[in-house]
């Protein structure tokens, strides 16, 4: 990633973070409103109960609303961490795929130029040995798969 890409990615992630922070403030305010309703219901039930009012049902309704709101708050607060983790996993999988792609192409090339099975096995062992060398691993990591395979085949 170059500096311009990094800067634009930082700016893009800053805006959603600000929005998420604002969302978390709204959710916290909702929880406080719901709790004040629960407290008012408790006061009414204890001090001046109204005939025919089901206070247990009211408290159950408010309790459910509070639980759901707290779950939403938790989900919003963990969303950024989950996105970073998913991006890291995608990047790691892409790197693994890159190395595997080069390895498979090299094995295919070794098999293609071999005259018999014995020579193919010998060349496959040689390819595996070469791909383990630090300078070759560095070349594979730094280059596109096509470029790395072409360079390795020339050797």
Short mmCIF file of the C-alpha atoms (twelve columns), coordinates in Angstrom:
data_MODEL
# 
_entry.id   MODEL 
# 
loop_
_atom_site.group_PDB 
_atom_site.id 
_atom_site.type_symbol 
_atom_site.label_atom_id 
_atom_site.label_alt_id 
_atom_site.label_comp_id 
_atom_site.label_asym_id 
_atom_site.label_seq_id 
_atom_site.Cartn_x 
_atom_site.Cartn_y 
_atom_site.Cartn_z 
_atom_site.pdbx_PDB_model_num 
ATOM 1   C CA . UNK A 1   0.000   0.000   0.000   1 
ATOM 2   C CA . UNK A 2   1.336   3.419   -0.834  1 
ATOM 3   C CA . UNK A 3   0.956   6.535   1.307   1 
ATOM 4   C CA . UNK A 4   -2.083  7.845   -0.616  1 
ATOM 5   C CA . UNK A 5   -3.913  4.530   -0.186  1 
ATOM 6   C CA . UNK A 6   -3.051  4.437   3.518   1 
ATOM 7   C CA . UNK A 7   -4.249  8.014   4.049   1 
ATOM 8   C CA . UNK A 8   -7.536  7.425   2.229   1 
ATOM 9   C CA . UNK A 9   -8.100  4.184   4.159   1 
ATOM 10  C CA . UNK A 10  -7.480  6.032   7.442   1 
ATOM 11  C CA . UNK A 11  -9.913  8.806   6.476   1 
ATOM 12  C CA . UNK A 12  -12.527 6.264   5.396   1 
ATOM 13  C CA . UNK A 13  -12.239 4.364   8.665   1 
ATOM 14  C CA . UNK A 14  -12.352 7.570   10.740  1 
ATOM 15  C CA . UNK A 15  -15.812 8.543   9.483   1 
ATOM 16  C CA . UNK A 16  -17.457 5.207   10.390  1 
ATOM 17  C CA . UNK A 17  -15.727 5.327   13.788  1 
ATOM 18  C CA . UNK A 18  -17.263 8.741   14.469  1 
ATOM 19  C CA . UNK A 19  -20.660 7.460   13.343  1 
ATOM 20  C CA . UNK A 20  -20.267 4.377   15.523  1 
ATOM 21  C CA . UNK A 21  -19.365 6.552   18.514  1 
ATOM 22  C CA . UNK A 22  -22.476 8.659   17.893  1 
ATOM 23  C CA . UNK A 23  -24.585 5.491   17.587  1 
ATOM 24  C CA . UNK A 24  -23.177 4.208   20.875  1 
ATOM 25  C CA . UNK A 25  -24.127 7.503   22.580  1 
ATOM 26  C CA . UNK A 26  -27.699 7.221   21.263  1 
ATOM 27  C CA . UNK A 27  -27.922 3.610   22.433  1 
ATOM 28  C CA . UNK A 28  -26.612 4.572   25.882  1 
ATOM 29  C CA . UNK A 29  -29.248 7.310   26.057  1 
ATOM 30  C CA . UNK A 30  -31.949 4.800   25.108  1 
ATOM 31  C CA . UNK A 31  -30.824 2.502   27.890  1 
ATOM 32  C CA . UNK A 32  -31.058 5.375   30.360  1 
ATOM 33  C CA . UNK A 33  -34.588 6.252   29.181  1 
ATOM 34  C CA . UNK A 34  -35.666 2.621   29.470  1 
ATOM 35  C CA . UNK A 35  -34.186 2.387   32.958  1 
ATOM 36  C CA . UNK A 36  -36.029 5.553   34.030  1 
ATOM 37  C CA . UNK A 37  -39.271 3.952   32.803  1 
ATOM 38  C CA . UNK A 38  -38.462 0.827   34.823  1 
ATOM 39  C CA . UNK A 39  -37.771 2.961   37.931  1 
ATOM 40  C CA . UNK A 40  -41.010 4.937   37.456  1 
ATOM 41  C CA . UNK A 41  -42.945 1.678   37.093  1 
ATOM 42  C CA . UNK A 42  -41.353 0.369   40.290  1 
ATOM 43  C CA . UNK A 43  -42.199 3.564   42.204  1 
ATOM 44  C CA . UNK A 44  -45.785 3.482   41.002  1 
ATOM 45  C CA . UNK A 45  -46.140 -0.225  41.844  1 
ATOM 46  C CA . UNK A 46  -44.774 0.304   45.375  1 
ATOM 47  C CA . UNK A 47  -46.252 3.703   46.279  1 
ATOM 48  C CA . UNK A 48  -49.588 4.026   44.441  1 
ATOM 49  C CA . UNK A 49  -50.535 0.842   42.600  1 
ATOM 50  C CA . UNK A 50  -53.357 1.247   40.087  1 
ATOM 51  C CA . UNK A 51  -56.040 -1.461  40.063  1 
ATOM 52  C CA . UNK A 52  -55.937 -3.717  37.007  1 
ATOM 53  C CA . UNK A 53  -52.408 -2.707  35.959  1 
ATOM 54  C CA . UNK A 54  -50.001 -5.583  35.390  1 
ATOM 55  C CA . UNK A 55  -46.719 -4.150  36.687  1 
ATOM 56  C CA . UNK A 56  -44.905 -7.421  36.110  1 
ATOM 57  C CA . UNK A 57  -45.783 -7.240  32.422  1 
ATOM 58  C CA . UNK A 58  -44.566 -3.639  32.242  1 
ATOM 59  C CA . UNK A 59  -41.261 -4.522  33.926  1 
ATOM 60  C CA . UNK A 60  -40.866 -7.569  31.657  1 
ATOM 61  C CA . UNK A 61  -41.405 -5.413  28.573  1 
ATOM 62  C CA . UNK A 62  -38.935 -2.769  29.725  1 
ATOM 63  C CA . UNK A 63  -36.420 -5.454  30.763  1 
ATOM 64  C CA . UNK A 64  -36.571 -7.021  27.317  1 
ATOM 65  C CA . UNK A 65  -36.074 -3.631  25.683  1 
ATOM 66  C CA . UNK A 66  -33.053 -2.935  27.919  1 
ATOM 67  C CA . UNK A 67  -31.519 -6.342  27.161  1 
ATOM 68  C CA . UNK A 68  -31.963 -5.907  23.419  1 
ATOM 69  C CA . UNK A 69  -30.553 -2.392  23.534  1 
ATOM 70  C CA . UNK A 70  -27.522 -3.574  25.509  1 
ATOM 71  C CA . UNK A 71  -26.976 -6.379  22.993  1 
ATOM 72  C CA . UNK A 72  -27.094 -3.807  20.204  1 
ATOM 73  C CA . UNK A 73  -24.594 -1.645  22.063  1 
ATOM 74  C CA . UNK A 74  -22.275 -4.620  22.504  1 
ATOM 75  C CA . UNK A 75  -22.596 -5.534  18.836  1 
ATOM 76  C CA . UNK A 76  -21.821 -1.983  17.712  1 
ATOM 77  C CA . UNK A 77  -18.806 -1.727  19.987  1 
ATOM 78  C CA . UNK A 78  -17.346 -5.046  18.775  1 
ATOM 79  C CA . UNK A 79  -18.091 -4.447  15.098  1 
ATOM 80  C CA . UNK A 80  -14.856 -2.550  14.403  1 
ATOM 81  C CA . UNK A 81  -12.723 -5.245  16.011  1 
ATOM 82  C CA . UNK A 82  -14.509 -7.940  14.003  1 
ATOM 83  C CA . UNK A 83  -13.940 -6.039  10.762  1 
ATOM 84  C CA . UNK A 84  -10.220 -5.680  11.492  1 
ATOM 85  C CA . UNK A 85  -9.982  -9.377  12.327  1 
ATOM 86  C CA . UNK A 86  -11.811 -10.383 9.122   1 
ATOM 87  C CA . UNK A 87  -9.556  -8.143  7.028   1 
ATOM 88  C CA . UNK A 88  -6.462  -9.695  8.611   1 
ATOM 89  C CA . UNK A 89  -7.803  -13.191 7.922   1 
ATOM 90  C CA . UNK A 90  -8.533  -12.314 4.278   1 
ATOM 91  C CA . UNK A 91  -5.039  -10.903 3.863   1 
ATOM 92  C CA . UNK A 92  -3.427  -13.990 5.422   1 
ATOM 93  C CA . UNK A 93  -5.507  -16.284 3.208   1 
ATOM 94  C CA . UNK A 94  -4.491  -14.276 0.146   1 
ATOM 95  C CA . UNK A 95  -0.814  -14.604 1.074   1 
ATOM 96  C CA . UNK A 96  -1.212  -18.362 1.583   1 
ATOM 97  C CA . UNK A 97  -2.979  -18.684 -1.758  1 
ATOM 98  C CA . UNK A 98  -0.199  -16.743 -3.503  1 
ATOM 99  C CA . UNK A 99  2.521   -19.116 -2.297  1 
ATOM 100 C CA . UNK A 100 0.400   -22.172 -3.108  1 
ATOM 101 C CA . UNK A 101 -0.307  -20.844 -6.587  1 
ATOM 102 C CA . UNK A 102 3.412   -20.417 -7.290  1 
ATOM 103 C CA . UNK A 103 4.189   -23.868 -5.864  1 
ATOM 104 C CA . UNK A 104 1.516   -25.567 -7.993  1 
ATOM 105 C CA . UNK A 105 2.638   -23.763 -11.148 1 
ATOM 106 C CA . UNK A 106 6.241   -24.791 -10.536 1 
ATOM 107 C CA . UNK A 107 5.251   -28.413 -9.917  1 
ATOM 108 C CA . UNK A 108 3.174   -28.417 -13.086 1 
ATOM 109 C CA . UNK A 109 6.070   -26.979 -15.111 1 
ATOM 110 C CA . UNK A 110 8.475   -29.561 -13.662 1 
ATOM 111 C CA . UNK A 111 6.080   -32.366 -14.514 1 
ATOM 112 C CA . UNK A 112 5.504   -31.031 -18.026 1 
ATOM 113 C CA . UNK A 113 9.165   -30.971 -19.033 1 
ATOM 114 C CA . UNK A 114 9.964   -34.360 -17.519 1 
ATOM 115 C CA . UNK A 115 10.356  -37.364 -19.790 1 
ATOM 116 C CA . UNK A 116 9.288   -40.005 -17.303 1 
ATOM 117 C CA . UNK A 117 7.848   -40.414 -13.811 1 
ATOM 118 C CA . UNK A 118 11.242  -40.758 -12.157 1 
ATOM 119 C CA . UNK A 119 12.488  -37.493 -13.622 1 
ATOM 120 C CA . UNK A 120 9.219   -35.784 -12.647 1 
ATOM 121 C CA . UNK A 121 9.679   -36.919 -9.035  1 
ATOM 122 C CA . UNK A 122 13.281  -35.725 -9.006  1 
ATOM 123 C CA . UNK A 123 12.311  -32.337 -10.419 1 
ATOM 124 C CA . UNK A 124 9.402   -32.036 -7.969  1 
ATOM 125 C CA . UNK A 125 11.777  -32.643 -5.062  1 
ATOM 126 C CA . UNK A 126 14.143  -30.044 -6.497  1 
ATOM 127 C CA . UNK A 127 11.312  -27.514 -6.830  1 
ATOM 128 C CA . UNK A 128 10.242  -28.089 -3.224  1 
ATOM 129 C CA . UNK A 129 13.825  -27.691 -2.049  1 
ATOM 130 C CA . UNK A 130 14.289  -24.459 -4.013  1 
ATOM 131 C CA . UNK A 131 11.034  -22.952 -2.779  1 
ATOM 132 C CA . UNK A 132 12.223  -23.418 0.807   1 
ATOM 133 C CA . UNK A 133 15.311  -21.251 0.266   1 
ATOM 134 C CA . UNK A 134 15.022  -17.805 1.888   1 
ATOM 135 C CA . UNK A 135 15.949  -15.845 -1.254  1 
ATOM 136 C CA . UNK A 136 13.375  -17.763 -3.328  1 
ATOM 137 C CA . UNK A 137 10.695  -17.367 -0.652  1 
ATOM 138 C CA . UNK A 138 11.444  -13.640 -0.637  1 
ATOM 139 C CA . UNK A 139 11.143  -13.498 -4.429  1 
ATOM 140 C CA . UNK A 140 7.813   -15.337 -4.339  1 
ATOM 141 C CA . UNK A 141 6.469   -13.059 -1.612  1 
ATOM 142 C CA . UNK A 142 7.584   -9.849  -3.335  1 
ATOM 143 C CA . UNK A 143 6.458   -10.705 -6.886  1 
ATOM 144 C CA . UNK A 144 3.213   -11.469 -8.624  1 
ATOM 145 C CA . UNK A 145 2.726   -15.195 -9.121  1 
ATOM 146 C CA . UNK A 146 3.309   -15.038 -12.879 1 
ATOM 147 C CA . UNK A 147 6.541   -13.085 -12.474 1 
ATOM 148 C CA . UNK A 148 7.840   -15.386 -9.743  1 
ATOM 149 C CA . UNK A 149 7.075   -18.533 -11.774 1 
ATOM 150 C CA . UNK A 150 8.745   -17.104 -14.895 1 
ATOM 151 C CA . UNK A 151 11.859  -16.125 -12.927 1 
ATOM 152 C CA . UNK A 152 12.075  -19.490 -11.205 1 
ATOM 153 C CA . UNK A 153 11.555  -21.429 -14.433 1 
ATOM 154 C CA . UNK A 154 14.424  -19.531 -16.077 1 
ATOM 155 C CA . UNK A 155 16.704  -20.696 -13.256 1 
# 
